[in-house]
mmCIF file of C-alpha atoms in Angstrom:
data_model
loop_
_atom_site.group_PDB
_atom_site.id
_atom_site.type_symbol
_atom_site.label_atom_id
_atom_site.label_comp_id
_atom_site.label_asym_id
_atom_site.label_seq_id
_atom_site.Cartn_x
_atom_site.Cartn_y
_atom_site.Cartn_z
ATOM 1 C CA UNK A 254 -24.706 -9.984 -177.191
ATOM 2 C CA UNK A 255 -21.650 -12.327 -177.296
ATOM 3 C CA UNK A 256 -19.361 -9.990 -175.846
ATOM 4 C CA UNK A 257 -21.718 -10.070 -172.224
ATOM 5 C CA UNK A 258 -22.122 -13.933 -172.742
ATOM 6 C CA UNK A 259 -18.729 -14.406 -173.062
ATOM 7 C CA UNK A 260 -17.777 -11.807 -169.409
ATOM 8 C CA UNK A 261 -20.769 -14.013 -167.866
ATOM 9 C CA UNK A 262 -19.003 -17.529 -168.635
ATOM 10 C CA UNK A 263 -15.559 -16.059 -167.656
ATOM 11 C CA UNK A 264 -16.596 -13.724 -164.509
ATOM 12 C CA UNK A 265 -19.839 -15.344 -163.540
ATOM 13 C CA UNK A 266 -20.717 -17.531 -160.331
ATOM 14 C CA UNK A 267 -23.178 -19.978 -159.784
ATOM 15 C CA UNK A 268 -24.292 -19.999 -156.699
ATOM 16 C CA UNK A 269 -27.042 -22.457 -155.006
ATOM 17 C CA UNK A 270 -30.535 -21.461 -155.349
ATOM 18 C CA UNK A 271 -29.647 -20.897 -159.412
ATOM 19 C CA UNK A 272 -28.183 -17.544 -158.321
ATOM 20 C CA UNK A 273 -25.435 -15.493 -160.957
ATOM 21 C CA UNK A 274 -23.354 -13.635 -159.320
ATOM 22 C CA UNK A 275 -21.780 -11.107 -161.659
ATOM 23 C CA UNK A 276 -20.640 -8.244 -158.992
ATOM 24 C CA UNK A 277 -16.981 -8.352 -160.483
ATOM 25 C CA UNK A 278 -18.446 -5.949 -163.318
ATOM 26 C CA UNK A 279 -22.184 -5.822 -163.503
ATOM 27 C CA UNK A 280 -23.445 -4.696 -159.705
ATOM 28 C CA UNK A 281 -21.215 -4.282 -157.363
ATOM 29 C CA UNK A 282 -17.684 -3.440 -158.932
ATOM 30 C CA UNK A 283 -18.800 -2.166 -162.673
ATOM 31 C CA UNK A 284 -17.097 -2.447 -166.104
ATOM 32 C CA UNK A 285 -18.008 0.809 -167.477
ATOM 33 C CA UNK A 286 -16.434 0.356 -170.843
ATOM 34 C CA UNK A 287 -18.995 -3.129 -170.709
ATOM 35 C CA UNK A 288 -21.827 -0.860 -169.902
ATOM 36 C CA UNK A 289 -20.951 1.320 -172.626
ATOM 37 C CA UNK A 290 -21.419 -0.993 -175.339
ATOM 38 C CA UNK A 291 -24.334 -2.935 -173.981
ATOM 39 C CA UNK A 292 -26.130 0.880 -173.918
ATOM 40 C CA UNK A 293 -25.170 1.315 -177.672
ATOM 41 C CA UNK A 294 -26.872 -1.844 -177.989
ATOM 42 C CA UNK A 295 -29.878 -1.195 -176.593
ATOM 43 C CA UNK A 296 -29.659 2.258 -178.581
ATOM 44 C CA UNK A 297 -29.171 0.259 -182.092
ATOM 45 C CA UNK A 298 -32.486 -2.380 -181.007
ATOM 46 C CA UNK A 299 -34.454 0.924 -179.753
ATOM 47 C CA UNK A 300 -33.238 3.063 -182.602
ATOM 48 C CA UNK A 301 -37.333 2.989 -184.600
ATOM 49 C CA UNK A 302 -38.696 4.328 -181.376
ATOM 50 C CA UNK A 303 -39.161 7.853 -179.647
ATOM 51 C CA UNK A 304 -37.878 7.530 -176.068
ATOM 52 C CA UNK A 305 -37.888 10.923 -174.012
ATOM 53 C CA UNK A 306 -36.887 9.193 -170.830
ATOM 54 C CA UNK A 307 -34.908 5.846 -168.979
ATOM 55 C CA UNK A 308 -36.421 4.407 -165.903
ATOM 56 C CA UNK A 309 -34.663 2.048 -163.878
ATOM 57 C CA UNK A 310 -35.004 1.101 -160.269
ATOM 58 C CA UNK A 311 -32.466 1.216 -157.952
ATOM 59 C CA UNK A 312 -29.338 0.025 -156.954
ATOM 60 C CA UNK A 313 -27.847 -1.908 -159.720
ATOM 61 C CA UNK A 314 -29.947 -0.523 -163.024
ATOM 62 C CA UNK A 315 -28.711 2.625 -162.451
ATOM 63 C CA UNK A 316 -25.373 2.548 -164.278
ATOM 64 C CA UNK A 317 -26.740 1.154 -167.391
ATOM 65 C CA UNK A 318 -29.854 3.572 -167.162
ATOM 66 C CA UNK A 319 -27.335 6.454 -166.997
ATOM 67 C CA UNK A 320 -24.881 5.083 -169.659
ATOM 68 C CA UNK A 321 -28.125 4.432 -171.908
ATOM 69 C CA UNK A 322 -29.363 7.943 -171.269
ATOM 70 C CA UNK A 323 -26.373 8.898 -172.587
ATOM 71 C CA UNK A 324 -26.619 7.286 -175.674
ATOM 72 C CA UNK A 325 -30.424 8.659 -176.054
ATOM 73 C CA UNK A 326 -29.417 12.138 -175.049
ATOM 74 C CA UNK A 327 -32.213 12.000 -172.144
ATOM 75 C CA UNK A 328 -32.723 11.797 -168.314
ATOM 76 C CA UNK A 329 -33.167 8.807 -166.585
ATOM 77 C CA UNK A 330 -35.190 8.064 -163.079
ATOM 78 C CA UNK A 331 -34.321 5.522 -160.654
ATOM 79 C CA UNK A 332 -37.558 3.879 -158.740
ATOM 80 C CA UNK A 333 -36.809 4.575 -155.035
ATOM 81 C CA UNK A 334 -36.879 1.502 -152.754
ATOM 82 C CA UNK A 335 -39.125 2.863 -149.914
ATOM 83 C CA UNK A 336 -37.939 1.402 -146.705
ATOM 84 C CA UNK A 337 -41.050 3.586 -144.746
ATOM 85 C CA UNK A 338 -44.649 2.007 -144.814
ATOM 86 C CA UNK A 339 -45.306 6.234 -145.500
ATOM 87 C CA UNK A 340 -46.696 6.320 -149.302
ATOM 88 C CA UNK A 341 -47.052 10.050 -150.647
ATOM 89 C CA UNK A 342 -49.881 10.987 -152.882
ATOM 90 C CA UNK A 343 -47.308 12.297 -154.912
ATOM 91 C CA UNK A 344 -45.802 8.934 -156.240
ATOM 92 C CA UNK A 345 -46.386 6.219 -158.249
ATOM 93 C CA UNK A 346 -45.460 3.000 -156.593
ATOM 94 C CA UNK A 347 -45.245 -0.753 -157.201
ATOM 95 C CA UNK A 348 -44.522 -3.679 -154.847
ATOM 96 C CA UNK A 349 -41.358 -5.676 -155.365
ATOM 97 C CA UNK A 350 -40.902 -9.305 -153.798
ATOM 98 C CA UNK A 351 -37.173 -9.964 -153.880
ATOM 99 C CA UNK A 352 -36.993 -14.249 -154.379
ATOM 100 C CA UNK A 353 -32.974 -13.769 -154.075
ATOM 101 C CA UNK A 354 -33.142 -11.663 -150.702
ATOM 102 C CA UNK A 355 -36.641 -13.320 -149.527
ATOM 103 C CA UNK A 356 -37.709 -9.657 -148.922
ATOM 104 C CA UNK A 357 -40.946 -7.614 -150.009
ATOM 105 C CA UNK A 358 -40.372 -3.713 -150.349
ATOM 106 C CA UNK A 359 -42.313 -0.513 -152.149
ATOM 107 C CA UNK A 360 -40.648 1.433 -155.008
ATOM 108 C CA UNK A 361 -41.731 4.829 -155.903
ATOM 109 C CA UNK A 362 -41.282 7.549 -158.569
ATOM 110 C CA UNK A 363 -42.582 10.871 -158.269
ATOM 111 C CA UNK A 364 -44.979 11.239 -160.311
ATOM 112 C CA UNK A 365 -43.596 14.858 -161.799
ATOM 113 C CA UNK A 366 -41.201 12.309 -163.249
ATOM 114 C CA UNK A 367 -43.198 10.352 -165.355
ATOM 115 C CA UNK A 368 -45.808 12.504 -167.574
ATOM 116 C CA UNK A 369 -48.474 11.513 -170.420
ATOM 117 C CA UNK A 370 -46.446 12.873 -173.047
ATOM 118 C CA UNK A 371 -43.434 10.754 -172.271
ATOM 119 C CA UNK A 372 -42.058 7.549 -174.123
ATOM 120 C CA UNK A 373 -40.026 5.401 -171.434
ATOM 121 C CA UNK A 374 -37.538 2.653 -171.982
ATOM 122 C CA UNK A 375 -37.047 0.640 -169.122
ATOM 123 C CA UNK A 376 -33.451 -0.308 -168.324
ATOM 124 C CA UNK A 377 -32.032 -3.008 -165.654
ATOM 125 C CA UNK A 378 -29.669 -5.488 -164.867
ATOM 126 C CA UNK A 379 -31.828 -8.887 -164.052
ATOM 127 C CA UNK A 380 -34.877 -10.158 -165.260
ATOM 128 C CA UNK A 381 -35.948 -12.986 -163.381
ATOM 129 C CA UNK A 382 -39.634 -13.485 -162.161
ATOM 130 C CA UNK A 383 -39.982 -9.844 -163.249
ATOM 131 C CA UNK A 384 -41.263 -8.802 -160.016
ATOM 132 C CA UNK A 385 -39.814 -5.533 -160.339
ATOM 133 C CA UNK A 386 -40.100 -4.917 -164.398
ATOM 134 C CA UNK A 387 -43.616 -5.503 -163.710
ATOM 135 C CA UNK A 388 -43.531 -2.991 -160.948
ATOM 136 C CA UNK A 389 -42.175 -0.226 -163.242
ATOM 137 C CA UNK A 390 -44.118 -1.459 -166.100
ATOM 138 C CA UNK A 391 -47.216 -0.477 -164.254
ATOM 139 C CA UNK A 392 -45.870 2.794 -163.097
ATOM 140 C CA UNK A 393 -45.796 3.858 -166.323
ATOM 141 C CA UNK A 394 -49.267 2.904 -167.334
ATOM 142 C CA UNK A 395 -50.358 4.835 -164.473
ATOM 143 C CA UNK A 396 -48.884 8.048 -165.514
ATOM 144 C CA UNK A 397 -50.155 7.259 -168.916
ATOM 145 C CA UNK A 398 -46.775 7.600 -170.828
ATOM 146 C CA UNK A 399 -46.098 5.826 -173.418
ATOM 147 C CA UNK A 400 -43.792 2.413 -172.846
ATOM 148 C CA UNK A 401 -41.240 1.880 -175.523
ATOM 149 C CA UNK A 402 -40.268 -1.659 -174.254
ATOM 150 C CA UNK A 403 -37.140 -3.066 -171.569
ATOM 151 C CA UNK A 404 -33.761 -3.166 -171.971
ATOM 152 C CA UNK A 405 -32.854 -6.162 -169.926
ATOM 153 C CA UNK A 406 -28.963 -7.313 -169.451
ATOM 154 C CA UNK A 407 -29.681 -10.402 -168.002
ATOM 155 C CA UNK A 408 -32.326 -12.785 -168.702
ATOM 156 C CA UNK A 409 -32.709 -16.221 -166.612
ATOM 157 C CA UNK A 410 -35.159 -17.655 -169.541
ATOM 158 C CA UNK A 411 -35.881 -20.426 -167.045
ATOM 159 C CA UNK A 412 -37.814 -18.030 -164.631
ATOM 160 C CA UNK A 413 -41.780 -16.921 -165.854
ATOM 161 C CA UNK A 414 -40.534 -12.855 -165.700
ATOM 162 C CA UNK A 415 -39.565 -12.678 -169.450
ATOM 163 C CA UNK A 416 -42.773 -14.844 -170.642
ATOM 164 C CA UNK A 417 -44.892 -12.586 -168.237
ATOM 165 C CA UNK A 418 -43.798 -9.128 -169.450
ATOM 166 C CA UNK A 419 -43.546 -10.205 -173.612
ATOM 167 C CA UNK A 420 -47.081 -11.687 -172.915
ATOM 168 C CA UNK A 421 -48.616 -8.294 -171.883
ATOM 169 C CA UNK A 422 -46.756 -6.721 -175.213
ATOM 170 C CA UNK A 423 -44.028 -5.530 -173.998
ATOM 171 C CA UNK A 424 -41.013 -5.589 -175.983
ATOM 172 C CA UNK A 425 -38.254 -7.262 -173.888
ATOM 173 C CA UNK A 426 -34.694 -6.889 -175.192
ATOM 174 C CA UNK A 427 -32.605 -8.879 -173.136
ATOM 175 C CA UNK A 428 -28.620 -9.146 -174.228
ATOM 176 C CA UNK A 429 -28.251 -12.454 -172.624
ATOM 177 C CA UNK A 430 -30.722 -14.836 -171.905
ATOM 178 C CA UNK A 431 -29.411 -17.579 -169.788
ATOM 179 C CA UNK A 432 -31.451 -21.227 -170.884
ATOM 180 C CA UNK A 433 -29.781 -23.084 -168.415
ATOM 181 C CA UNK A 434 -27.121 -23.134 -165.401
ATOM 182 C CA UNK A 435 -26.043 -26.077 -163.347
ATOM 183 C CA UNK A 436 -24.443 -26.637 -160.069
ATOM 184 C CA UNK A 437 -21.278 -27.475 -161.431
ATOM 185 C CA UNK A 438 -20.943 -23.372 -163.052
ATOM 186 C CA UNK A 439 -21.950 -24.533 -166.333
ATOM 187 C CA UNK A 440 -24.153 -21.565 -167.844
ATOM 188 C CA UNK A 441 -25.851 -22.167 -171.882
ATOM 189 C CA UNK A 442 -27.937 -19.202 -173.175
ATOM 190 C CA UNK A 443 -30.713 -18.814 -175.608
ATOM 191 C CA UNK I 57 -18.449 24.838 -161.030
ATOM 192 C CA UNK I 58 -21.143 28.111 -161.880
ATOM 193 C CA UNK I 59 -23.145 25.550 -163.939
ATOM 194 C CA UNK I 60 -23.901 23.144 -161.129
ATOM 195 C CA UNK I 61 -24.801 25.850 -158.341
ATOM 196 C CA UNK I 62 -26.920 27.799 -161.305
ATOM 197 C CA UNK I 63 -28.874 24.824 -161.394
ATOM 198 C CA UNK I 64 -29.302 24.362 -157.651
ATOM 199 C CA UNK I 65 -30.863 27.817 -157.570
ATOM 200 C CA UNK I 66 -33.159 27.376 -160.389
ATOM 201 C CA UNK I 67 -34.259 23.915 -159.553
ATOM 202 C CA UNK I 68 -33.445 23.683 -156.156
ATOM 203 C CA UNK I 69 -35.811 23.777 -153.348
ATOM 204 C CA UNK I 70 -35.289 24.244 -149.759
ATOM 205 C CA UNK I 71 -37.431 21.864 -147.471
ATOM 206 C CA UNK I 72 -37.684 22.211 -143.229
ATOM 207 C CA UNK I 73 -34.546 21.383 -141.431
ATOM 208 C CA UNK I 74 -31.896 22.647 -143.959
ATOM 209 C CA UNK I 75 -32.878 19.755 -146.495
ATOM 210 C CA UNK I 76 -31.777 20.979 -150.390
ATOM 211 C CA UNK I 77 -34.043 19.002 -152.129
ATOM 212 C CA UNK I 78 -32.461 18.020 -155.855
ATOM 213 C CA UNK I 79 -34.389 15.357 -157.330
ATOM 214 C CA UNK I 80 -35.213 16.748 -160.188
ATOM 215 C CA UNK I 81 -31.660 16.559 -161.769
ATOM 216 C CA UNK I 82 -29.127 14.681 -159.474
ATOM 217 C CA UNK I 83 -30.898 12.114 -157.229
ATOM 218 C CA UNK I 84 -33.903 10.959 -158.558
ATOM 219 C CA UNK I 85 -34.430 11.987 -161.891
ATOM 220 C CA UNK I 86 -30.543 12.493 -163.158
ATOM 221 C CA UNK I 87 -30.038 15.338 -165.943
ATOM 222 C CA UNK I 88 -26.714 13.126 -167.808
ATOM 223 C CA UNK I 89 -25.801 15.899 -170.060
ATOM 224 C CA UNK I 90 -25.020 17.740 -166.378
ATOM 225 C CA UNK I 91 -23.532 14.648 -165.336
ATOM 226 C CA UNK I 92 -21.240 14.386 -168.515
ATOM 227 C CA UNK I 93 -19.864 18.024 -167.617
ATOM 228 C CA UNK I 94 -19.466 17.248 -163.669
ATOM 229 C CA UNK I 95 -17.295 14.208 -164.243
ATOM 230 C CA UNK I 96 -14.835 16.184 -166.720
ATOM 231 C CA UNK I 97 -14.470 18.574 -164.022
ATOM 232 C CA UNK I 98 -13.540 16.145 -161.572
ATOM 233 C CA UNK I 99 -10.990 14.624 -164.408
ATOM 234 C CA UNK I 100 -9.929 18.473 -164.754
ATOM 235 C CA UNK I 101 -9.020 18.608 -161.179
ATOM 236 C CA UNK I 102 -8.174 15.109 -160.745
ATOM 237 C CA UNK I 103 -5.809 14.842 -163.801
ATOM 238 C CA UNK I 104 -2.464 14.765 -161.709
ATOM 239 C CA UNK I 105 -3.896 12.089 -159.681
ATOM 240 C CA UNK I 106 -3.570 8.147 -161.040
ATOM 241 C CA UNK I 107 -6.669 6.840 -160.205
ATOM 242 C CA UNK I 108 -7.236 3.164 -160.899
ATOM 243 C CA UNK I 109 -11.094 3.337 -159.623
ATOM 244 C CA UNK I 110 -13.669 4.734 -158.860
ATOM 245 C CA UNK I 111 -15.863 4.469 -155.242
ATOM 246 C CA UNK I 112 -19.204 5.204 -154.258
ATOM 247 C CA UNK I 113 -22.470 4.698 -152.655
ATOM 248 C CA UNK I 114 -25.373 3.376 -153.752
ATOM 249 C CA UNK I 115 -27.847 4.848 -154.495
ATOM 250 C CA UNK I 116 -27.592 8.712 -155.586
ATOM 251 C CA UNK I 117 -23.619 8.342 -156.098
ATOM 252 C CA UNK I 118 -23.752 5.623 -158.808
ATOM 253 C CA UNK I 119 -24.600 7.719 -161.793
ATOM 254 C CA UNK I 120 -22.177 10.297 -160.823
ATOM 255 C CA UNK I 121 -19.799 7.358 -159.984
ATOM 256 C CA UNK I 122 -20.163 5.805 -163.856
ATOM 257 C CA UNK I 123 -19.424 9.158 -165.482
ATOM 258 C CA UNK I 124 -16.500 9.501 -163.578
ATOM 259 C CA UNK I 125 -14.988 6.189 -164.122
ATOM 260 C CA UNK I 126 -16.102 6.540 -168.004
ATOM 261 C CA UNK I 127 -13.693 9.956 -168.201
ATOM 262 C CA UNK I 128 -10.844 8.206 -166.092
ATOM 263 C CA UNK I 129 -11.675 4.811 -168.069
ATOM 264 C CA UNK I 130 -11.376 2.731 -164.971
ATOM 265 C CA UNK I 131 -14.140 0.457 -163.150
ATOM 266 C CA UNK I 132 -16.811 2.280 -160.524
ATOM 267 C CA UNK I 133 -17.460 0.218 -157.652
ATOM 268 C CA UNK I 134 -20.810 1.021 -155.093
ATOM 269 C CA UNK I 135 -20.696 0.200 -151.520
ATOM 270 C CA UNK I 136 -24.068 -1.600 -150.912
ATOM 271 C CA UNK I 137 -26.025 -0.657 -147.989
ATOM 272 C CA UNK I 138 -25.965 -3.781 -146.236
ATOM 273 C CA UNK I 139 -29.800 -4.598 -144.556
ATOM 274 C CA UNK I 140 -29.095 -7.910 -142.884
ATOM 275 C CA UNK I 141 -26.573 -7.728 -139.523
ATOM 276 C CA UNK I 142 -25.020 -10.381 -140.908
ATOM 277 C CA UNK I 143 -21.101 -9.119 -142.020
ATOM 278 C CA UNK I 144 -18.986 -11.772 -143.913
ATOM 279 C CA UNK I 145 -15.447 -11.962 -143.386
ATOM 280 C CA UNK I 146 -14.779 -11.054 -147.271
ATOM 281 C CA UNK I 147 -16.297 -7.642 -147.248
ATOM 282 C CA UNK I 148 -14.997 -3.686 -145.698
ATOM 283 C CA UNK I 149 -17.647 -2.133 -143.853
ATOM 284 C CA UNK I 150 -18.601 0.563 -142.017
ATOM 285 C CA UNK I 151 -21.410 1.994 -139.854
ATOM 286 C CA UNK I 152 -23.073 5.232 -141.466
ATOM 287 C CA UNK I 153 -25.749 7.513 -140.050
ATOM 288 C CA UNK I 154 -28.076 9.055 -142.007
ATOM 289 C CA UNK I 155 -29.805 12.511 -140.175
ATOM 290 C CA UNK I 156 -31.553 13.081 -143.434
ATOM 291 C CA UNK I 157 -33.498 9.912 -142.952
ATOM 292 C CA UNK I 158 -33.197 9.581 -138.946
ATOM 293 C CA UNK I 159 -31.169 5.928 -139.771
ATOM 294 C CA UNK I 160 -28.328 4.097 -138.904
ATOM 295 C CA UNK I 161 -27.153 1.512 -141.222
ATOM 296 C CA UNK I 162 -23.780 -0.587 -142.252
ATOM 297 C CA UNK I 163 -22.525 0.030 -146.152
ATOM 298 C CA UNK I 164 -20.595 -3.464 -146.956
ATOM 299 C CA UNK I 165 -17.875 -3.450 -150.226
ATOM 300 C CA UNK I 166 -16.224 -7.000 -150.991
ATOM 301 C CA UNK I 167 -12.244 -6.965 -149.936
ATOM 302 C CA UNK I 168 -11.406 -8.120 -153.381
ATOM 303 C CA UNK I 169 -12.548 -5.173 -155.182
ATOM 304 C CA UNK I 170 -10.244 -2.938 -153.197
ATOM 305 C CA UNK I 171 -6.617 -3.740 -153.415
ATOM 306 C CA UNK I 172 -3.264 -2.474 -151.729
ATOM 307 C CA UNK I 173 -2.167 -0.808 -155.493
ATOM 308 C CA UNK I 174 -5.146 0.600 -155.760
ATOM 309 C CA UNK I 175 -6.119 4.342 -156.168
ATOM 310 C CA UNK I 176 -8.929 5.239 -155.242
ATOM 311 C CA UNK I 177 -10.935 8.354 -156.265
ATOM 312 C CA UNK I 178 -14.373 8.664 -154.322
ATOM 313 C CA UNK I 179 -17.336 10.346 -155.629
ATOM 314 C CA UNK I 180 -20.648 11.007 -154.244
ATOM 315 C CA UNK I 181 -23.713 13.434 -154.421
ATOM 316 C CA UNK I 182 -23.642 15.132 -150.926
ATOM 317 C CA UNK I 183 -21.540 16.160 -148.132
ATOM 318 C CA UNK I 184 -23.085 16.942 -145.161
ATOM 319 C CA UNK I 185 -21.910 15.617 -141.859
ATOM 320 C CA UNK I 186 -19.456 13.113 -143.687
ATOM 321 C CA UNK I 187 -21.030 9.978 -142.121
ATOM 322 C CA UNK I 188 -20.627 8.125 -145.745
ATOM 323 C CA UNK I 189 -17.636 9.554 -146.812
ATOM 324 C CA UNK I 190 -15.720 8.704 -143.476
ATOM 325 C CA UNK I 191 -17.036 5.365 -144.069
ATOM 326 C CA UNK I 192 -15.927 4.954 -147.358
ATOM 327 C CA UNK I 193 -12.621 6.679 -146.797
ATOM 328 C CA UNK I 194 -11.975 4.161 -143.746
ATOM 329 C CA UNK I 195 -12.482 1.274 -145.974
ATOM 330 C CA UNK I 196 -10.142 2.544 -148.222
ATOM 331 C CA UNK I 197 -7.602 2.639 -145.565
ATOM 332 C CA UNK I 198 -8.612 -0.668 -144.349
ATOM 333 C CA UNK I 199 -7.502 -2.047 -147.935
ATOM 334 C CA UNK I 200 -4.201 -0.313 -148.079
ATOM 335 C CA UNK I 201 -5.702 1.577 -151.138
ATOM 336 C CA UNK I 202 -3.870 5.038 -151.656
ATOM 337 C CA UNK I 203 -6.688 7.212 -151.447
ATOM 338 C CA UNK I 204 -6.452 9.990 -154.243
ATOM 339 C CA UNK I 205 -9.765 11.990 -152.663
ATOM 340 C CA UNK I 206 -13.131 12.614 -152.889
ATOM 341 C CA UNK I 207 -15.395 14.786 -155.541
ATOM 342 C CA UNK I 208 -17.990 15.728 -154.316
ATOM 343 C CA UNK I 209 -21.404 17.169 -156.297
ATOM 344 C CA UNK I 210 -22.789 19.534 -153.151
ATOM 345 C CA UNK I 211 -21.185 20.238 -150.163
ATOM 346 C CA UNK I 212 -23.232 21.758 -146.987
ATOM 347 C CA UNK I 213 -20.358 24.167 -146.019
ATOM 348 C CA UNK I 214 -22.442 24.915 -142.730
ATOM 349 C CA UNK I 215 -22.434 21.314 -141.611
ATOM 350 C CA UNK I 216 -19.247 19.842 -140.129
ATOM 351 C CA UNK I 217 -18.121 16.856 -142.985
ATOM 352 C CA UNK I 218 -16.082 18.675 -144.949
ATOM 353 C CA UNK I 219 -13.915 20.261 -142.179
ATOM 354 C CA UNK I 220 -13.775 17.050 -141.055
ATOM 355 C CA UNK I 221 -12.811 15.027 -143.959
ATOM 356 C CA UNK I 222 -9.968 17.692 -144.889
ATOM 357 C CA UNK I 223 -8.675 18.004 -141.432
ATOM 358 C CA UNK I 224 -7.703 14.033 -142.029
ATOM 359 C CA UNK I 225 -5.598 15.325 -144.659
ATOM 360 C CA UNK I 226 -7.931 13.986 -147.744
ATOM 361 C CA UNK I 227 -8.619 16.651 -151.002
ATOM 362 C CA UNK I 228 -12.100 17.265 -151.148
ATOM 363 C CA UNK I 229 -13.139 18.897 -154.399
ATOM 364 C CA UNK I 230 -16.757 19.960 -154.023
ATOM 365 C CA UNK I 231 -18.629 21.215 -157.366
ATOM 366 C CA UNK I 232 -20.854 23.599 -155.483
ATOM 367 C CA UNK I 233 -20.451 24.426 -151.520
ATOM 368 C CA UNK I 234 -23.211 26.150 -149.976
ATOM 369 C CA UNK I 235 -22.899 28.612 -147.729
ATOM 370 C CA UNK I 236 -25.970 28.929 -146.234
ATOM 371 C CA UNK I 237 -29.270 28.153 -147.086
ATOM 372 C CA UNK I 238 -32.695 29.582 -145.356
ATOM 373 C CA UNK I 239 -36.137 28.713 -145.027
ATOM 374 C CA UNK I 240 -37.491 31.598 -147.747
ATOM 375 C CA UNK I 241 -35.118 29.206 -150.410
ATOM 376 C CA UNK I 242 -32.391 31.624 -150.785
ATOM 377 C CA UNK I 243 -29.097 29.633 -151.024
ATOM 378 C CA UNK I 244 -25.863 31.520 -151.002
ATOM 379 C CA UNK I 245 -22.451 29.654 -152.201
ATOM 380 C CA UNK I 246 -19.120 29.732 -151.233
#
């Protein structure tokens, strides 16, 4: 999606440790009007398939969850980041290694939330070693819903996340995929 | 708003300790349609108000947060909860307790996404004891931001916050204040 290549080139940071930072309008501060197009996006590549239902984990899918839920006319869920070692028998839960923040954590999602019948798109901001998409992604094989594929803003194509997930099946749409970024802020995509 | 409090009643449930438990539409799973028609209502009562952005909390104020800004057609910006000690220089913070969750923790937004001509309309999913939305409103102040106020989806009009937060002179325009709440799950509004 040129338009979100194009905000990442101007409004992106490099950082060290091949870090983006893109809280001026993707997860921190947020360009809603952004957000809004990249959701009819996802709606136009998702537009063959049933989806009953966006899943996202929290904090920073969950504007583009909502504003593609609005575009699909369905709820969405945001995974819980479980800060308690205390695991109900009432959720579905994943473990998450962070590589940016160097931390391990639990997310969860009640499993009233995610039911055989449904079809579930995925939605969220980073993909990167796809930690967490593979955390969700086996949330909803273990309700037994139906996954419709991952809507993915961000791809760093030089991490194994995006390999990982497409190798299991899973339809990844990412709207940029970043090939390459250098210390000196230069970013080329895909 | 007789929509919003409708729905607390039917979906609603009332857990030990005067929790309202409302994950099945507004904090966990998130019914958008609802969402859609809460954020005109704020712009309804908002309207006279310029409002330049829109301030939350992550993680159940986001989605409300991104309506919001998409009727006012401004950015949304989420104070991050901040899980190191470690407080740069370039960010507002402020201490919040949670009695929900028996925590204490420090929410963290970067100076340069609050500015002096800002105005700032703050929206978030509860209002209890007002721990978060004192925090938020200080850092407001701490910008020189003109604080417009603070929509609110469900005020606890038996807890102290909102008394509090209006006594400091801020409009506080709560969708649904409850009255009182007891432990058979009858919940009476304001």
């Amino acid at each position: 999606m040129i338009l979100l290549e194009e905000r990442i080139r101007k409004d992106g940071e490099v950082k060290p440790g091949q870090v983006l930072k893109v809280n001026s309008f993707l997860n921190h501060q947020m360009d809603i009007e952004l957000f809004s197009l990249m959701a009819k996006e996802w709606k136009r590549l998702f537009s063959g398939e049933k989806i009953t239902k966006i899943l996202t984990v929290e904090a920073s899918g969950i504007g583009l969850a909502c504003l593609c839920a609005q575009e699909f006319h369905v709820p969405a869920v945001f995974a819980k980041k479980n800060l308690t070692n205390n695991l109900a028998d009432s959720v579905y839960w994943a473990r998450v290694v962070s590589y940016t923040h160097h931390r391990e954590y639990n997310i969860i999602v009640e499993k009233s939330f995610l039911k055989p019948e449904d079809h579930i798109l995925i939605i969220d901001d980073f993909l990167a070693n796809g930690s967490a998409l593979l955390g969700l992604i086996g949330m909803v094989e273990a309700s037994g819903a139906t996954l419709a594929g991952a809507g993915i803003a961000i791809e760093k194509g030089f991490q194994p996340g995006g390999e990982l997930v497409r190798q299991k099946g899973v339809r990844v749409e990412s709207l940029a995929i970043i090939e390459n970024m250098d210390d000196f802020g230069n970013i080329s995509f895909r």
